[in-house]
């Protein structure tokens, strides 16, 4: 994000600084920031509610952030993001499994995850590659993949080396679900 980026709040979290942007009364962006960004207190009730929901999740991973979102994206991206929100905390799904449920391809699902403007709230960290952890927020290694690992472990997903333990934790979305 550019130096002129405006945030409605910036907080410290267990995964680093998070910047939030509201669009009216709903969350439109949640951004992972470097520690150089200054903290900003929420100045609206809605922004404060988003922060409280995020902090509740960091204290209790079963408390998935339940906030209204208005992410900007294509209709396909919205279908993927809705599918992501149906994956419960502590469960994971592969890009391929979600793709099949959407009658699409794994790469298209990965691209929609990469463009998710509200990670954590729309839990793209719960999507993994068939052969390992996969990327996160457009990174295939580095800080953001470490954030993904932390989020999954926080939710109780066992990760051995670079591979999440999928066998007993893989969740699927009912093909009959409306998107």
Short mmCIF file of C-alpha atoms in Angstrom, two decimals:
data_model
loop_
_atom_site.label_atom_id
_atom_site.label_comp_id
_atom_site.label_asym_id
_atom_site.label_seq_id
_atom_site.Cartn_x
_atom_site.Cartn_y
_atom_site.Cartn_z
CA UNK A 1 0.00 0.00 0.00
CA UNK A 2 1.18 3.48 -0.74
CA UNK A 3 2.29 5.96 1.91
CA UNK A 4 -0.90 7.96 1.34
CA UNK A 5 -3.15 4.98 2.14
CA UNK A 6 -5.97 5.98 4.49
CA UNK A 7 -7.07 3.61 7.22
CA UNK A 8 -10.05 3.79 9.53
CA UNK A 9 -7.95 1.97 12.13
CA UNK A 10 -4.55 0.29 12.49
CA UNK A 11 -3.97 -2.22 15.26
CA UNK A 12 -1.27 -4.52 16.53
CA UNK A 13 -2.25 -8.18 16.39
CA UNK A 14 -0.49 -11.50 16.91
CA UNK A 15 0.19 -11.55 13.14
CA UNK A 16 1.49 -7.98 12.97
CA UNK A 17 -0.12 -4.67 12.22
CA UNK A 18 -3.50 -4.74 10.50
CA UNK A 19 -5.08 -1.81 8.70
CA UNK A 20 -8.81 -1.67 8.15
CA UNK A 21 -10.76 0.37 5.66
CA UNK A 22 -14.49 0.83 5.98
CA UNK A 23 -16.96 1.66 3.26
CA UNK A 24 -19.79 3.24 5.14
CA UNK A 25 -20.73 0.80 7.87
CA UNK A 26 -19.04 -2.30 6.43
CA UNK A 27 -15.47 -3.56 6.12
CA UNK A 28 -14.04 -3.19 2.62
CA UNK A 29 -10.35 -4.02 3.18
CA UNK A 30 -8.14 -5.63 5.80
CA UNK A 31 -4.47 -5.19 5.03
CA UNK A 32 -1.33 -6.74 6.55
CA UNK A 33 1.03 -3.85 7.27
CA UNK A 34 4.65 -3.49 8.26
CA UNK A 35 5.49 -2.32 11.77
CA UNK A 36 6.36 1.10 10.33
CA UNK A 37 2.70 2.07 10.03
CA UNK A 38 1.48 4.09 12.98
CA UNK A 39 -1.36 2.80 15.10
CA UNK A 40 -4.70 4.51 14.52
CA UNK A 41 -7.61 4.24 16.92
CA UNK A 42 -10.99 3.46 15.43
CA UNK A 43 -13.02 6.65 15.21
CA UNK A 44 -16.38 5.10 14.32
CA UNK A 45 -18.52 2.54 16.09
CA UNK A 46 -18.43 0.28 13.02
CA UNK A 47 -14.62 0.31 12.81
CA UNK A 48 -14.45 -0.37 16.54
CA UNK A 49 -16.83 -3.33 16.11
CA UNK A 50 -14.56 -4.79 13.40
CA UNK A 51 -11.53 -4.45 15.68
CA UNK A 52 -13.38 -6.07 18.59
CA UNK A 53 -14.41 -8.97 16.35
CA UNK A 54 -10.83 -9.46 15.13
CA UNK A 55 -9.42 -9.36 18.67
CA UNK A 56 -12.06 -11.86 19.83
CA UNK A 57 -10.86 -14.21 17.07
CA UNK A 58 -7.24 -13.79 18.16
CA UNK A 59 -8.24 -14.66 21.72
CA UNK A 60 -10.51 -17.56 20.71
CA UNK A 61 -10.05 -19.10 17.23
CA UNK A 62 -13.55 -20.59 17.35
CA UNK A 63 -14.88 -17.03 17.33
CA UNK A 64 -14.61 -16.42 13.58
CA UNK A 65 -14.92 -12.69 12.87
CA UNK A 66 -18.56 -12.02 12.07
CA UNK A 67 -18.54 -8.64 10.41
CA UNK A 68 -20.35 -7.27 7.41
CA UNK A 69 -18.05 -6.99 4.41
CA UNK A 70 -18.28 -5.28 1.06
CA UNK A 71 -15.27 -6.54 -0.85
CA UNK A 72 -14.80 -5.29 -4.37
CA UNK A 73 -14.53 -8.11 -6.90
CA UNK A 74 -16.04 -10.07 -9.74
CA UNK A 75 -19.09 -12.31 -9.36
CA UNK A 76 -16.82 -15.38 -9.48
CA UNK A 77 -14.57 -13.94 -6.76
CA UNK A 78 -17.65 -13.32 -4.61
CA UNK A 79 -18.70 -16.96 -5.07
CA UNK A 80 -15.24 -18.12 -3.97
CA UNK A 81 -15.22 -15.75 -0.99
CA UNK A 82 -18.67 -16.95 0.06
CA UNK A 83 -17.39 -20.53 -0.18
CA UNK A 84 -14.43 -19.60 2.01
CA UNK A 85 -16.72 -18.18 4.67
CA UNK A 86 -18.49 -21.54 4.89
CA UNK A 87 -15.29 -23.33 5.98
CA UNK A 88 -15.39 -23.54 9.79
CA UNK A 89 -12.50 -22.52 12.01
CA UNK A 90 -10.05 -25.38 12.43
CA UNK A 91 -10.96 -26.96 9.08
CA UNK A 92 -9.11 -26.75 5.79
CA UNK A 93 -9.97 -27.41 2.18
CA UNK A 94 -7.83 -27.70 -0.94
CA UNK A 95 -8.08 -25.29 -3.85
CA UNK A 96 -9.18 -28.25 -5.97
CA UNK A 97 -12.03 -29.33 -3.69
CA UNK A 98 -13.44 -25.80 -3.59
CA UNK A 99 -12.98 -25.52 -7.36
CA UNK A 100 -15.00 -28.69 -7.96
CA UNK A 101 -17.83 -27.40 -5.77
CA UNK A 102 -17.86 -24.18 -7.82
CA UNK A 103 -17.47 -26.03 -11.14
CA UNK A 104 -14.25 -24.18 -11.77
CA UNK A 105 -10.50 -24.76 -11.68
CA UNK A 106 -8.05 -24.71 -8.79
CA UNK A 107 -6.01 -21.91 -10.37
CA UNK A 108 -9.09 -19.67 -10.67
CA UNK A 109 -9.89 -20.32 -7.00
CA UNK A 110 -6.28 -19.49 -6.09
CA UNK A 111 -6.47 -16.23 -8.03
CA UNK A 112 -9.69 -15.27 -6.22
CA UNK A 113 -8.04 -16.07 -2.88
CA UNK A 114 -5.03 -13.94 -3.84
CA UNK A 115 -7.36 -11.00 -4.50
CA UNK A 116 -9.36 -11.41 -1.27
CA UNK A 117 -9.44 -7.88 0.19
CA UNK A 118 -10.54 -9.00 3.67
CA UNK A 119 -8.34 -11.93 4.75
CA UNK A 120 -9.06 -13.50 8.16
CA UNK A 121 -12.69 -12.32 7.91
CA UNK A 122 -13.02 -14.15 4.59
CA UNK A 123 -10.70 -16.98 5.66
CA UNK A 124 -8.60 -17.70 2.58
CA UNK A 125 -5.94 -19.08 4.94
CA UNK A 126 -8.14 -22.21 5.25
CA UNK A 127 -7.47 -23.11 1.62
CA UNK A 128 -4.35 -25.21 1.06
CA UNK A 129 -2.60 -26.82 -1.87
CA UNK A 130 -3.02 -30.54 -2.43
CA UNK A 131 0.72 -30.99 -1.80
CA UNK A 132 1.33 -28.55 1.05
CA UNK A 133 0.43 -25.29 2.67
CA UNK A 134 0.17 -23.22 -0.51
CA UNK A 135 0.52 -19.47 -0.73
CA UNK A 136 -1.23 -16.66 1.07
CA UNK A 137 -2.28 -13.21 -0.07
CA UNK A 138 -0.19 -13.50 -3.21
CA UNK A 139 3.00 -14.70 -1.45
CA UNK A 140 4.35 -18.19 -2.02
CA UNK A 141 6.92 -17.82 0.76
CA UNK A 142 7.91 -15.28 3.35
CA UNK A 143 6.08 -13.29 5.98
CA UNK A 144 2.53 -13.79 4.72
CA UNK A 145 2.93 -17.57 4.42
CA UNK A 146 4.15 -17.48 8.04
CA UNK A 147 0.96 -15.58 8.89
CA UNK A 148 -1.09 -18.32 7.17
CA UNK A 149 0.76 -20.98 9.17
CA UNK A 150 0.13 -19.06 12.41
CA UNK A 151 -3.59 -18.63 11.65
CA UNK A 152 -4.04 -22.33 10.86
CA UNK A 153 -2.11 -23.44 13.95
CA UNK A 154 -4.10 -20.93 16.03
CA UNK A 155 -7.24 -22.70 14.80
CA UNK A 156 -5.83 -26.11 15.72
CA UNK A 157 -4.75 -27.36 12.30
CA UNK A 158 -1.68 -29.53 12.74
CA UNK A 159 1.14 -28.63 10.36
CA UNK A 160 4.08 -30.96 9.90
CA UNK A 161 6.92 -29.28 8.06
CA UNK A 162 5.27 -27.47 5.17
CA UNK A 163 2.21 -29.73 5.11
CA UNK A 164 -1.02 -29.25 7.05
CA UNK A 165 -2.53 -32.43 8.41
CA UNK A 166 -5.44 -32.78 6.01
CA UNK A 167 -6.80 -36.28 6.45
CA UNK A 168 -9.10 -35.76 9.43
CA UNK A 169 -9.62 -32.04 9.02
CA UNK A 170 -10.60 -31.66 5.38
CA UNK A 171 -13.98 -30.05 5.06
CA UNK A 172 -16.10 -29.89 1.98
CA UNK A 173 -18.86 -27.63 0.85
CA UNK A 174 -22.18 -29.19 -0.04
CA UNK A 175 -22.56 -29.03 -3.82
CA UNK A 176 -26.18 -28.10 -3.29
CA UNK A 177 -25.28 -24.85 -1.54
CA UNK A 178 -26.38 -21.72 -3.31
CA UNK A 179 -23.66 -19.27 -4.20
#
